[in-house]
Coordinates of C-alpha atoms in Angstrom, one line a residue:
X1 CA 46.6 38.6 75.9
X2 CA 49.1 38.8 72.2
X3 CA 48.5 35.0 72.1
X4 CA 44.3 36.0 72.5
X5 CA 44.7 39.1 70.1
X6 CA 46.7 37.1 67.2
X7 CA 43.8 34.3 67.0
X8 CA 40.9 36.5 67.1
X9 CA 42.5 38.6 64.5
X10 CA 43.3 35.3 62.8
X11 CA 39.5 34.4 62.9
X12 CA 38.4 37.7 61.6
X13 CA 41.3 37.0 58.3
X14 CA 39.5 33.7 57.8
X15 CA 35.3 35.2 58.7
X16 CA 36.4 38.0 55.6
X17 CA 37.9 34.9 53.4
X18 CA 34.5 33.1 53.7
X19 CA 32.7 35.9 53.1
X20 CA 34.3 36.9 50.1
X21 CA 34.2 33.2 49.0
X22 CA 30.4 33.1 49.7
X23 CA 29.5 36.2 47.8
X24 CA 31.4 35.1 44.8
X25 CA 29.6 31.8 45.1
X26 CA 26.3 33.6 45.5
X27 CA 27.3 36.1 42.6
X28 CA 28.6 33.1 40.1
X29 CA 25.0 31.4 40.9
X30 CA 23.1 34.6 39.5
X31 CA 24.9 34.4 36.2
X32 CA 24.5 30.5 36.0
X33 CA 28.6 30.2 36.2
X34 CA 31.3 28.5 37.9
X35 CA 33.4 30.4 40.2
X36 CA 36.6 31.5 39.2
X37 CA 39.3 29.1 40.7
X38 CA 41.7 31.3 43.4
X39 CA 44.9 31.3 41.2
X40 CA 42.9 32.2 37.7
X41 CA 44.0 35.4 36.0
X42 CA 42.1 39.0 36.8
X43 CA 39.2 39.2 33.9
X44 CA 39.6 41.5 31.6
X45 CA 36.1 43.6 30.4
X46 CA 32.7 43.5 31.6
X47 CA 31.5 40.8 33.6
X48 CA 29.5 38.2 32.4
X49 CA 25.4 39.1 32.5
X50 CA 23.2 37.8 35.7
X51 CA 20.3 36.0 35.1
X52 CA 17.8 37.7 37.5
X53 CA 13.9 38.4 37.6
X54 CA 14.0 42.3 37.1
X55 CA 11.5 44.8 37.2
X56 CA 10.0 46.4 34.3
X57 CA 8.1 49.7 34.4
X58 CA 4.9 48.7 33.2
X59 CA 3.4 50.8 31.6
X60 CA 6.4 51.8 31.0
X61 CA 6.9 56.1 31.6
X62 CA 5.2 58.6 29.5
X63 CA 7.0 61.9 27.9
X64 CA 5.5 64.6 30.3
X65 CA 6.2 68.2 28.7
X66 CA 9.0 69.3 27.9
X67 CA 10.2 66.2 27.5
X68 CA 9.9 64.4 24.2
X69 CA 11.0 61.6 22.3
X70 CA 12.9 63.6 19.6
X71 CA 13.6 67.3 20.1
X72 CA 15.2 68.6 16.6
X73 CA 17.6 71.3 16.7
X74 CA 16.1 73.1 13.7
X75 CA 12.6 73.0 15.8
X76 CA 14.1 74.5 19.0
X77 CA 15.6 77.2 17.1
X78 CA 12.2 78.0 15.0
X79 CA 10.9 78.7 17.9
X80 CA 13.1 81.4 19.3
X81 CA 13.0 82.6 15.7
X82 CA 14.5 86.5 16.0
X83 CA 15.3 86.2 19.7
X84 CA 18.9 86.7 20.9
X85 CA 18.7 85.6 24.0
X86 CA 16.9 82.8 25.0
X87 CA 16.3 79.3 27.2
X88 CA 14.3 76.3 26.1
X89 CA 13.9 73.6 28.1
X90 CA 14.5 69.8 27.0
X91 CA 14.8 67.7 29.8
X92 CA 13.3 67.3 33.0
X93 CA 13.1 64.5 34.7
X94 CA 13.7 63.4 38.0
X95 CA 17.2 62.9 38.1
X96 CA 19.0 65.3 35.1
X97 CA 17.6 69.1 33.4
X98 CA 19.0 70.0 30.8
X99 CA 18.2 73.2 28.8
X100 CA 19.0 75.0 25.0
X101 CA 20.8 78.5 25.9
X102 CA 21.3 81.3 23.7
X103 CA 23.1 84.3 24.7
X104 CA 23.5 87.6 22.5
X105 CA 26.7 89.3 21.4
X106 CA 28.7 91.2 23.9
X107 CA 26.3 89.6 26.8
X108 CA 27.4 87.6 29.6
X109 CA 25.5 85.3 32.3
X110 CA 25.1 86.1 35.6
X111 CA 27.9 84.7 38.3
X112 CA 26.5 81.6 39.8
X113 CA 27.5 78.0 40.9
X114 CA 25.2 74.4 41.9
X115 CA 25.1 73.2 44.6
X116 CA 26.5 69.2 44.6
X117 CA 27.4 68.0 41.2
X118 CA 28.8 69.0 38.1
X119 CA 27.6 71.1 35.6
X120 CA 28.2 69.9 31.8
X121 CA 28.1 72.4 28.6
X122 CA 28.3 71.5 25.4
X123 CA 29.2 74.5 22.6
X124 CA 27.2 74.4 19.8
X125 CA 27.3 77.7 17.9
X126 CA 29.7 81.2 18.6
X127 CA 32.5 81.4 20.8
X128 CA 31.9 81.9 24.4
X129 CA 34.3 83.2 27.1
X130 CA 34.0 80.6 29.9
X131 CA 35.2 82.1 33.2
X132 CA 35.5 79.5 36.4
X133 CA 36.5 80.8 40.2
X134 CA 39.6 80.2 41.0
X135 CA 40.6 79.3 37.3
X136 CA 42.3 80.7 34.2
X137 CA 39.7 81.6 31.4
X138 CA 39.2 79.9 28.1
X139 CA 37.5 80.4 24.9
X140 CA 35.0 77.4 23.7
X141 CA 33.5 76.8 20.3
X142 CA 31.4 74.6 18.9
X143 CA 31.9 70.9 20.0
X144 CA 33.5 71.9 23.4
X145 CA 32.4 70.2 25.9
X146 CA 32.6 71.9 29.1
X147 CA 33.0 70.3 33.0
X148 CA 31.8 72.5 36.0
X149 CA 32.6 71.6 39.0
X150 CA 29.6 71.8 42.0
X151 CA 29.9 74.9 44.2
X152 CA 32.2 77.1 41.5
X153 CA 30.9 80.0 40.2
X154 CA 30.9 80.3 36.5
X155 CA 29.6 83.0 33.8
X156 CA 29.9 82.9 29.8
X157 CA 29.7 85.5 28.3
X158 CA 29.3 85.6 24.0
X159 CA 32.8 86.7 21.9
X160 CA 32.5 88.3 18.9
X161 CA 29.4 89.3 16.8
X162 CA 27.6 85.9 16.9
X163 CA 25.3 84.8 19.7
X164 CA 26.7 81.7 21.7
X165 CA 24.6 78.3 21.4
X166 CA 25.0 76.3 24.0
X167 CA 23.2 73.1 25.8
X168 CA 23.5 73.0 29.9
X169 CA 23.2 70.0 31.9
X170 CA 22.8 69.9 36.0
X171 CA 21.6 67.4 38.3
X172 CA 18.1 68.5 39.1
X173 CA 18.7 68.2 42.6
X174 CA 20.7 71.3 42.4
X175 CA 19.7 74.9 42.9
X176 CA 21.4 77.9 42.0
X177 CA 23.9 79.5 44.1
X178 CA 24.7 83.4 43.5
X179 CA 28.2 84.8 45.1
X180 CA 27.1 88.0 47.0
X181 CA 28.4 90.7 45.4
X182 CA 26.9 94.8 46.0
X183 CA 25.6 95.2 42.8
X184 CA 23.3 92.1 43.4
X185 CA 20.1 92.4 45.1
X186 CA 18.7 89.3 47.0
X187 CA 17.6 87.1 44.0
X188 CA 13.9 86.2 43.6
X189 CA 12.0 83.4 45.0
X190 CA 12.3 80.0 43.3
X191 CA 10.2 76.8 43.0
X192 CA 9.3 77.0 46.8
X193 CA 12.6 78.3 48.1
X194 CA 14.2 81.8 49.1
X195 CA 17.6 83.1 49.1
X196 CA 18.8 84.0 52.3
X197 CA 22.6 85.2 52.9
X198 CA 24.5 82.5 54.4
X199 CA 27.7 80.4 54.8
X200 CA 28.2 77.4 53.4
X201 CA 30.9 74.7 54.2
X202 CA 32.3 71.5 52.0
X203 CA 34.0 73.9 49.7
X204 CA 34.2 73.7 46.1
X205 CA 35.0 70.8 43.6
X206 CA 38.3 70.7 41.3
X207 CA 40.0 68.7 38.8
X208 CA 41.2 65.8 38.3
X209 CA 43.2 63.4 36.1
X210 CA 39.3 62.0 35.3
X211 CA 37.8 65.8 35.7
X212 CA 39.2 67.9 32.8
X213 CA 37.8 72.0 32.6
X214 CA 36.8 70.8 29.0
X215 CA 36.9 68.6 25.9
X216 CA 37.5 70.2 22.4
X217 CA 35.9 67.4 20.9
X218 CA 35.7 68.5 17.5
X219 CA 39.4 69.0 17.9
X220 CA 40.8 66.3 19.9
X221 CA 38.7 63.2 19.1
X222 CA 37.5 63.9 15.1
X223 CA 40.5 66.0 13.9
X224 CA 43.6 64.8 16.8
X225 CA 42.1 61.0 16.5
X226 CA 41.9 61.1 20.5
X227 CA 39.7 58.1 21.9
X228 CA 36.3 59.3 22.5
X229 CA 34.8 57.9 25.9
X230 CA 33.2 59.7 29.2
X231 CA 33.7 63.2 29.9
X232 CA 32.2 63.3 33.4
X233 CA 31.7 59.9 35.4
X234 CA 30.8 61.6 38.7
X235 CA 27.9 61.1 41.3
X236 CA 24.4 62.2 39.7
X237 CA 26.1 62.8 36.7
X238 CA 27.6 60.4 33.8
X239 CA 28.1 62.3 30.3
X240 CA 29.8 59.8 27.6
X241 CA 31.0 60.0 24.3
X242 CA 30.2 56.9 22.3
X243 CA 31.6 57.2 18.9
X244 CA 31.5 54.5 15.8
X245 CA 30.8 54.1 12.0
X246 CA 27.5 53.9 10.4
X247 CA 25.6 50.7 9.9
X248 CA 22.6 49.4 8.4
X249 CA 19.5 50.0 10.9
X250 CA 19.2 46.9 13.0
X251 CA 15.7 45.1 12.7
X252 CA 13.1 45.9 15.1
X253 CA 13.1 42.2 16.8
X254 CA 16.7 43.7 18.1
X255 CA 14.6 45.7 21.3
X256 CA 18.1 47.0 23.3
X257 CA 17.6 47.3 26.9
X258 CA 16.4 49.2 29.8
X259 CA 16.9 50.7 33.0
X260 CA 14.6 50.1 35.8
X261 CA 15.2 53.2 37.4
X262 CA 15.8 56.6 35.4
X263 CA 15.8 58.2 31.7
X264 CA 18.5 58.3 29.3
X265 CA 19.1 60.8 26.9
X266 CA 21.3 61.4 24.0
X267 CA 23.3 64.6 22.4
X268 CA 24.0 64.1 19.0
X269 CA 27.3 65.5 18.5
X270 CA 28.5 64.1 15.5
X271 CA 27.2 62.5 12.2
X272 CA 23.4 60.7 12.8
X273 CA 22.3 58.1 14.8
X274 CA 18.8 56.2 14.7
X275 CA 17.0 55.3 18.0
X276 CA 14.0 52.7 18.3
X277 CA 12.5 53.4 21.4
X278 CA 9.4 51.1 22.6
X279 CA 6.3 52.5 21.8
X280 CA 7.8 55.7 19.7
X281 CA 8.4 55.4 15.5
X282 CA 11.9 54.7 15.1
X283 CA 14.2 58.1 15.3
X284 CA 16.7 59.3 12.5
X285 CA 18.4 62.3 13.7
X286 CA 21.3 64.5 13.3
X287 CA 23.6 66.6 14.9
X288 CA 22.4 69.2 17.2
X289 CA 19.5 66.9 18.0
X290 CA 18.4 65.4 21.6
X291 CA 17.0 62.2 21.5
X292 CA 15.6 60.2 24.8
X293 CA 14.1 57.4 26.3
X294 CA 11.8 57.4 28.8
X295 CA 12.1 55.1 32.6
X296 CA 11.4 51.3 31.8
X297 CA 11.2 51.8 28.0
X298 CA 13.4 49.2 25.5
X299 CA 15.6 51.1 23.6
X300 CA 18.2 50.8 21.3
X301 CA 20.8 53.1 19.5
X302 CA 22.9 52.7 16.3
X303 CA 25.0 54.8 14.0
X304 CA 22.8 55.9 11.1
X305 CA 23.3 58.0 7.9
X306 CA 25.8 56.8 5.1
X307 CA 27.2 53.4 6.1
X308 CA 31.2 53.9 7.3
X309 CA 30.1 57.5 8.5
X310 CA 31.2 59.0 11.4
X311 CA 29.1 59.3 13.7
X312 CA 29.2 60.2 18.3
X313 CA 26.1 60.1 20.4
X314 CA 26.9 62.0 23.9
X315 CA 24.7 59.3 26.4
X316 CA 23.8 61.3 29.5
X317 CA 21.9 59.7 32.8
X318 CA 23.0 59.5 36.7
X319 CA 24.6 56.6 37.0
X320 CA 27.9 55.2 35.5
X321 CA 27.1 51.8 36.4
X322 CA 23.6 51.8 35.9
X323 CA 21.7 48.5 35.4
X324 CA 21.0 47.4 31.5
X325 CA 18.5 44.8 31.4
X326 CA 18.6 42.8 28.5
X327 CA 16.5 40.1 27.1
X328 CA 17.9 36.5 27.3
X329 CA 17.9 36.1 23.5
X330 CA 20.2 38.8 23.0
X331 CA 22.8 37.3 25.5
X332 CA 23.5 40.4 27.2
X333 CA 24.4 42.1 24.2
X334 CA 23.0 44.7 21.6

């Protein structure tokens, strides 16, 4: 019976081995290379491209209200002209919302926490009091960028005399969750659900050494010199901070690339940066501004304004590894 048990765990070691050699061989023959021989060193970077018949959206997806190509920040807030409290909405799409907030001075948001993925906030104008469950409170101005975890209740409330500017992001999957509390009455009926009293198991999400409560990143990246890069690289949810120099606008024969399967949508957090998106004149914009492509269209971002400037463009979509599909002139590259 050992002798029996050693060789079939023998031939399960060497079924594995050929496996793992066969999808090696199988991935090397979709990126038209050699396989790597067994003793060569671990590769360093991104792997090289595939060459593979991919889908394109075609047509590709239109902007359906409130979505849009180019929201401006000085557009959002002409409209809420006089208002202290407000919402507009920016995104919806079928993966990621996200919304402009206002709140007044001295006002606070209700309690409430989402249900299965992160929430992210960036600051944008005041100072807001951020209070988490089951954390220490902080204060957050502008250029903050803010990391929720799903199923923690939060509320921010507006410091001083200013209102607090703020932009929310959630996985639109999630619904609202409100703690039960005796000065709160059964909340209202929502997009085809109601709120009934229950319990609810799984618990709530934490921190992490990838999962910080928040990014001063005004402070930390373009004063402290701190490496910009992803905030939140979680399921649903994958918020990053690209950050470079202006350049010269790249000629429109340079198309980008495109996903197969979602949007993608940029925060302009820092300096400008210029979008050509297929189909859409190309975009200049500047901080504060929210700048997207729509499923299955080329696109293709670059630092703008003064050439050498500063410049960060917060990409935001659900997938950290999502697909980039290229053309084959480009080599895989932008």
């Amino acid at each position: 019976m050992k002798r029996f048990a050693i060789g079939s765990a023998m031939t399960a070691i060497a079924m594995v081995a050929i496996a793992a050699t066969a999808q090696v061989n199988a991935q090397a023959g979709m990126s038209g290379a050699a396989p790597p021989p067994p003793d060569a060193p671990a590769r360093r970077g991104p792997p090289p491209p595939m060459r593979l018949w991919m889908p394109k959206k075609t047509p590709y997806a239109d902007y359906k209200a409130p979505n849009r190509p180019w929201w401006k920040l000085a557009d959002v807030l002409a409209l809420h002209k006089g208002q202290k409290t407000w919402t507009q909405p920016i995104v919806r799409n079928r993966d990621i919302v996200a919304d402009w907030k206002q709140i007044a001075p001295g006002k606070a948001t209700d309690a409430v926490a989402y249900s299965d993925n992160r929430t992210a906030i960036i600051v944008w104008d005041g100072e807001v009091k951020v209070s988490l469950a089951g954390q220490p409170s902080f204060v957050a101005r502008k250029g903050f960028e803010i990391d929720i975890p799903y199923r923690v209740a939060f509320t921010l409330e507006a410091m001083g005399d200013a209102p607090a500017l703020y932009f929310e992001i959630h996985a639109a999957s999630d619904l609202p969750l409100y703690p039960v509390e005796p000065a709160r009455a059964r909340p209202k009926p929502t997009d085809g659900f109601i709120y009934e009293e229950r319990l609810a198991t799984g618990g709530p999400g934490g921190f992490d050494e990838a999962n910080k409560p928040y990014l001063d990143y005004y402070g930390d990246v373009v004063k402290g010199g701190a490496r910009a890069g992803p905030f939140i690289m979680a399921q649903h949810m994958f918020v990053n901070n690209i950050r470079g120099r202006g350049v010269p606008t790249p000629p429109s024969s340079n198309l980008g690339h495109y996903h197969i399967g979602y949007d993608e949508f940029w925060f302009v957090m820092e300096g400008n940066v210029d979008l050509q998106v297929e189909g859409v004149p190309l975009i200049k914009a500047s901080a504060g501004d929210v700048v997207s492509a729509a499923q299955g269209r080329w696109h293709r971002a670059s630092f703008g304004g003064p050439e050498g400037q500063m410049g960060t463009r917060v990409a935001i979509n659900p997938y950290p590894a999502g697909l980039h599909g290229y053309s084959l002139e480009s080599g895989g590259r932008q």
